[in-house]
Short mmCIF file of C-alpha atoms in Angstrom, two decimals:
data_model
loop_
_atom_site.label_atom_id
_atom_site.label_comp_id
_atom_site.label_asym_id
_atom_site.label_seq_id
_atom_site.Cartn_x
_atom_site.Cartn_y
_atom_site.Cartn_z
CA ALA A 223 -53.82 -36.12 -67.65
CA ILE A 224 -51.06 -34.02 -69.18
CA GLN A 225 -51.46 -33.74 -72.94
CA LEU A 226 -48.45 -33.53 -75.22
CA THR A 227 -48.81 -31.94 -78.64
CA GLN A 228 -46.07 -32.57 -81.17
CA SER A 229 -45.48 -30.55 -84.30
CA PRO A 230 -45.23 -31.08 -87.08
CA SER A 231 -46.98 -34.44 -87.33
CA SER A 232 -44.76 -35.22 -90.31
CA LEU A 233 -41.98 -33.62 -92.25
CA SER A 234 -39.88 -34.34 -95.31
CA ALA A 235 -36.17 -33.67 -95.17
CA SER A 236 -32.97 -34.54 -96.95
CA VAL A 237 -29.82 -36.18 -95.65
CA GLY A 238 -27.72 -33.49 -94.03
CA ASP A 239 -30.65 -31.25 -93.14
CA ARG A 240 -31.20 -29.82 -89.69
CA VAL A 241 -34.50 -31.04 -88.26
CA ILE A 242 -36.40 -29.59 -85.33
CA ILE A 243 -39.40 -31.24 -83.70
CA THR A 244 -41.40 -29.57 -80.98
CA CYS A 245 -43.44 -30.95 -78.10
CA ARG A 246 -45.76 -28.78 -76.03
CA ALA A 247 -47.20 -29.92 -72.70
CA SER A 248 -50.64 -28.86 -71.50
CA GLN A 249 -49.13 -27.90 -68.15
CA GLY A 250 -45.66 -27.41 -66.77
CA ILE A 251 -43.57 -30.57 -66.42
CA SER A 252 -40.23 -29.05 -65.47
CA ARG A 253 -37.70 -31.07 -67.47
CA ALA A 254 -39.45 -34.43 -67.13
CA LEU A 255 -39.54 -35.17 -70.84
CA ALA A 256 -38.12 -38.01 -72.91
CA TRP A 257 -37.83 -38.55 -76.65
CA TYR A 258 -38.05 -41.90 -78.41
CA GLN A 259 -37.20 -42.95 -81.95
CA GLN A 260 -39.16 -45.66 -83.73
CA ARG A 261 -37.87 -46.82 -87.07
CA PRO A 262 -40.41 -48.52 -89.36
CA GLY A 263 -41.29 -51.98 -88.10
CA GLU A 264 -39.05 -51.64 -85.08
CA THR A 265 -39.37 -51.11 -81.33
CA PRO A 266 -39.14 -47.58 -79.93
CA GLU A 267 -35.78 -46.62 -78.49
CA LEU A 268 -34.96 -43.98 -75.93
CA VAL A 269 -33.03 -41.07 -77.41
CA ILE A 270 -33.14 -38.29 -74.84
CA TYR A 271 -34.38 -37.96 -71.26
CA ASP A 272 -34.59 -35.14 -68.75
CA ALA A 273 -35.28 -32.93 -71.77
CA SER A 274 -31.65 -32.76 -72.86
CA THR A 275 -29.65 -35.77 -71.65
CA LEU A 276 -28.52 -38.05 -74.43
CA GLU A 277 -29.09 -41.75 -73.80
CA THR A 278 -25.90 -43.83 -73.92
CA GLY A 279 -24.96 -44.75 -77.46
CA VAL A 280 -27.10 -42.10 -79.16
CA PRO A 281 -25.18 -39.99 -81.70
CA SER A 282 -24.33 -36.44 -80.70
CA ARG A 283 -26.21 -35.02 -83.68
CA PHE A 284 -29.31 -35.47 -81.52
CA SER A 285 -30.01 -32.83 -78.91
CA GLY A 286 -32.93 -31.74 -76.79
CA SER A 287 -33.89 -28.58 -75.04
CA GLY A 288 -36.69 -26.93 -73.14
CA SER A 289 -38.40 -26.87 -69.79
CA GLY A 290 -41.83 -26.17 -68.44
CA THR A 291 -44.21 -26.62 -71.36
CA ASP A 292 -42.10 -26.23 -74.51
CA PHE A 293 -39.49 -28.68 -75.72
CA THR A 294 -37.55 -29.38 -78.88
CA LEU A 295 -35.67 -32.30 -80.37
CA THR A 296 -33.03 -31.30 -82.89
CA ILE A 297 -31.15 -33.49 -85.32
CA SER A 298 -28.25 -31.37 -86.52
CA SER A 299 -27.46 -33.29 -89.69
CA LEU A 300 -30.02 -35.87 -90.70
CA GLN A 301 -28.63 -39.31 -91.54
CA PRO A 302 -30.36 -42.12 -93.45
CA GLU A 303 -30.88 -44.11 -90.24
CA ASP A 304 -32.70 -41.17 -88.65
CA PHE A 305 -35.75 -41.50 -90.84
CA ALA A 306 -38.26 -42.63 -88.26
CA THR A 307 -41.13 -41.51 -86.09
CA TYR A 308 -40.24 -39.59 -82.94
CA TYR A 309 -42.37 -39.49 -79.81
CA CYS A 310 -42.10 -37.31 -76.75
CA GLN A 311 -43.21 -38.61 -73.35
CA GLN A 312 -43.73 -36.83 -70.05
CA PHE A 313 -42.81 -38.52 -66.81
CA ASN A 314 -43.64 -35.66 -64.46
CA SER A 315 -46.84 -37.29 -63.26
CA TYR A 316 -49.17 -40.23 -63.76
CA PRO A 317 -50.61 -41.16 -66.12
CA LEU A 318 -47.51 -41.23 -68.27
CA THR A 319 -48.42 -39.74 -71.64
CA PHE A 320 -46.94 -39.58 -75.11
CA GLY A 321 -47.17 -37.08 -77.90
CA GLY A 322 -48.83 -38.11 -81.13
CA GLY A 323 -45.54 -38.59 -82.95
CA THR A 324 -43.61 -36.85 -85.71
CA LYS A 325 -42.77 -38.87 -88.79
CA VAL A 326 -39.53 -37.83 -90.46
CA GLU A 327 -39.57 -38.87 -94.09
CA ILE A 328 -37.09 -38.72 -96.92
CA LYS A 329 -37.53 -35.80 -99.29
CA GLN B 24 -27.86 -57.01 -70.62
CA LEU B 25 -31.48 -57.51 -69.67
CA GLN B 26 -33.76 -58.71 -72.44
CA LEU B 27 -37.54 -58.66 -72.21
CA GLN B 28 -39.78 -61.00 -74.16
CA GLU B 29 -43.56 -60.87 -74.42
CA SER B 30 -45.62 -64.01 -74.81
CA GLY B 31 -49.30 -64.78 -75.10
CA PRO B 32 -52.12 -65.33 -77.57
CA GLY B 33 -52.09 -63.25 -80.71
CA LEU B 34 -55.84 -63.49 -81.16
CA VAL B 35 -58.48 -62.78 -78.53
CA LYS B 36 -62.25 -62.78 -78.95
CA PRO B 37 -64.29 -59.68 -78.13
CA SER B 38 -65.47 -59.53 -74.50
CA GLU B 39 -62.77 -61.97 -73.40
CA THR B 40 -59.60 -61.28 -71.42
CA LEU B 41 -56.27 -60.51 -73.02
CA SER B 42 -53.37 -62.06 -71.10
CA LEU B 43 -49.71 -61.44 -71.77
CA THR B 44 -46.54 -62.29 -69.90
CA CYS B 45 -43.17 -60.62 -70.08
CA THR B 46 -40.11 -62.67 -69.15
CA GLY B 47 -36.81 -61.09 -68.31
CA SER B 48 -33.52 -62.76 -69.14
CA GLY B 49 -30.00 -61.65 -68.41
CA GLY B 50 -31.08 -59.69 -65.37
CA SER B 51 -33.47 -59.75 -62.44
CA ILE B 52 -36.74 -57.85 -62.19
CA SER B 53 -36.38 -57.96 -58.39
CA THR B 54 -34.49 -54.71 -58.25
CA SER B 55 -35.31 -51.47 -56.51
CA SER B 56 -33.97 -49.51 -59.47
CA TYR B 57 -36.81 -50.07 -61.90
CA TYR B 58 -40.49 -50.35 -62.46
CA TRP B 59 -41.83 -52.74 -65.08
CA GLY B 60 -44.61 -51.75 -67.41
CA TRP B 61 -46.74 -52.19 -70.46
CA ILE B 62 -47.15 -49.83 -73.39
CA ARG B 63 -49.33 -50.48 -76.41
CA GLN B 64 -49.51 -49.18 -79.95
CA PRO B 65 -52.56 -49.69 -82.19
CA PRO B 66 -51.61 -50.38 -85.81
CA GLY B 67 -50.44 -47.19 -87.46
CA LYS B 68 -51.00 -45.13 -84.32
CA GLY B 69 -49.09 -43.75 -81.36
CA LEU B 70 -48.00 -45.07 -78.00
CA GLU B 71 -50.18 -45.48 -74.92
CA TRP B 72 -48.93 -46.27 -71.43
CA ILE B 73 -51.06 -48.98 -69.80
CA GLY B 74 -49.51 -49.32 -66.38
CA SER B 75 -46.43 -50.10 -64.31
CA ILE B 76 -45.51 -52.32 -61.38
CA PHE B 77 -42.67 -52.54 -58.88
CA TYR B 78 -41.27 -55.94 -57.93
CA THR B 79 -43.02 -55.63 -54.56
CA GLY B 80 -46.37 -55.40 -56.35
CA SER B 81 -46.96 -51.68 -56.04
CA SER B 82 -48.64 -50.56 -59.25
CA TYR B 83 -49.97 -47.63 -61.24
CA TYR B 84 -52.51 -47.75 -64.05
CA ASN B 85 -53.71 -45.48 -66.79
CA PRO B 86 -57.14 -44.22 -65.66
CA SER B 87 -58.44 -44.72 -69.19
CA LEU B 88 -57.95 -48.47 -68.77
CA LYS B 89 -57.79 -48.93 -65.01
CA SER B 90 -61.13 -50.65 -64.59
CA ARG B 91 -60.13 -53.38 -67.05
CA VAL B 92 -56.40 -53.80 -66.40
CA THR B 93 -54.41 -55.86 -63.93
CA ILE B 94 -50.63 -56.02 -63.87
CA SER B 95 -48.93 -58.56 -61.64
CA VAL B 96 -45.40 -59.70 -60.96
CA ASP B 97 -43.90 -63.14 -60.29
CA THR B 98 -40.35 -62.65 -59.11
CA SER B 99 -39.75 -66.40 -58.82
CA LYS B 100 -40.17 -66.67 -62.57
CA ASN B 101 -38.66 -63.27 -63.35
CA GLN B 102 -41.92 -62.33 -65.05
CA PHE B 103 -44.63 -59.74 -64.97
CA SER B 104 -48.01 -60.02 -66.60
CA LEU B 105 -50.84 -58.00 -68.08
CA LYS B 106 -54.53 -58.77 -68.15
CA VAL B 107 -57.07 -56.65 -69.98
CA SER B 108 -60.67 -57.70 -69.54
CA SER B 109 -63.70 -57.18 -71.75
CA VAL B 110 -61.63 -56.46 -74.81
CA THR B 111 -62.96 -54.85 -77.97
CA ALA B 112 -61.46 -54.15 -81.37
CA ALA B 113 -60.06 -50.93 -79.90
CA ASP B 114 -57.67 -53.07 -77.84
CA THR B 115 -56.02 -54.43 -80.99
CA ALA B 116 -52.42 -53.29 -80.75
CA VAL B 117 -48.80 -54.22 -80.45
CA TYR B 118 -48.16 -54.65 -76.73
CA TYR B 119 -44.69 -53.88 -75.44
CA CYS B 120 -43.32 -54.76 -72.05
CA VAL B 121 -40.77 -52.26 -70.82
CA ARG B 122 -38.35 -51.51 -68.05
CA LEU B 123 -38.84 -48.07 -66.55
CA ARG B 124 -36.24 -46.03 -64.73
CA ARG B 125 -37.79 -42.94 -63.21
CA ASN B 126 -40.80 -43.62 -65.47
CA ILE B 127 -38.60 -43.52 -68.57
CA ALA B 128 -38.78 -46.64 -70.76
CA ASN B 129 -35.14 -47.48 -71.34
CA ASN B 130 -35.52 -51.13 -72.29
CA TRP B 131 -38.27 -52.53 -74.50
CA GLY B 132 -39.41 -55.99 -75.45
CA GLN B 133 -39.80 -56.66 -79.16
CA GLY B 134 -43.56 -56.31 -78.88
CA THR B 135 -46.38 -58.71 -79.61
CA LEU B 136 -49.39 -58.04 -81.81
CA VAL B 137 -52.73 -58.88 -80.25
CA ILE B 138 -55.77 -58.83 -82.51
CA VAL B 139 -59.24 -58.73 -81.04
CA SER B 140 -61.60 -60.47 -83.41
CA SER B 141 -64.19 -63.17 -83.42
#
């Protein structure tokens, strides 16, 4: 199974900060990577797929990049509603796997 | 807009079988565009894909659970179901049913907490 390693596992940031989360795959997955946001007590929601395509309705302050084994999720200017846990997921091959999550907390 | 809703017992005894059903409303699961799947999340932990099924019955399972998991579909009821046998405390989790497009979960049920305890 392809393993996904996210870093950091948690971070503290202020409103307006630029936040970067990384996801590294144990083998190449082309651009078959998605990012999900899970606010506390809520259901995960798709944010980005195909490494860099923004899901409909997601604010443009979110962006993704990368291919192969190294990927990043960037939030250009953190907003109060962005405080959440973010998960990456590879869909290159079965079994589908997720990263361990990155919790973005308020500084 | 399709909505997915999980249903089933919230408490299951160790060694028994966990059974959940996901019902779709506002859209049909009998579409060639999507797979339908289950993802779980133990309390305070991350996400784990359990398996996926096409409306024709073609399915894929996580090898870590494959020997204990069965996913089935009932298009007449617009439902798909999950069974996990021989459960232990490690199976305690919030179980989400999801719609998958190209193996990307773009529509999630609200999730249902299943506790394994005697």
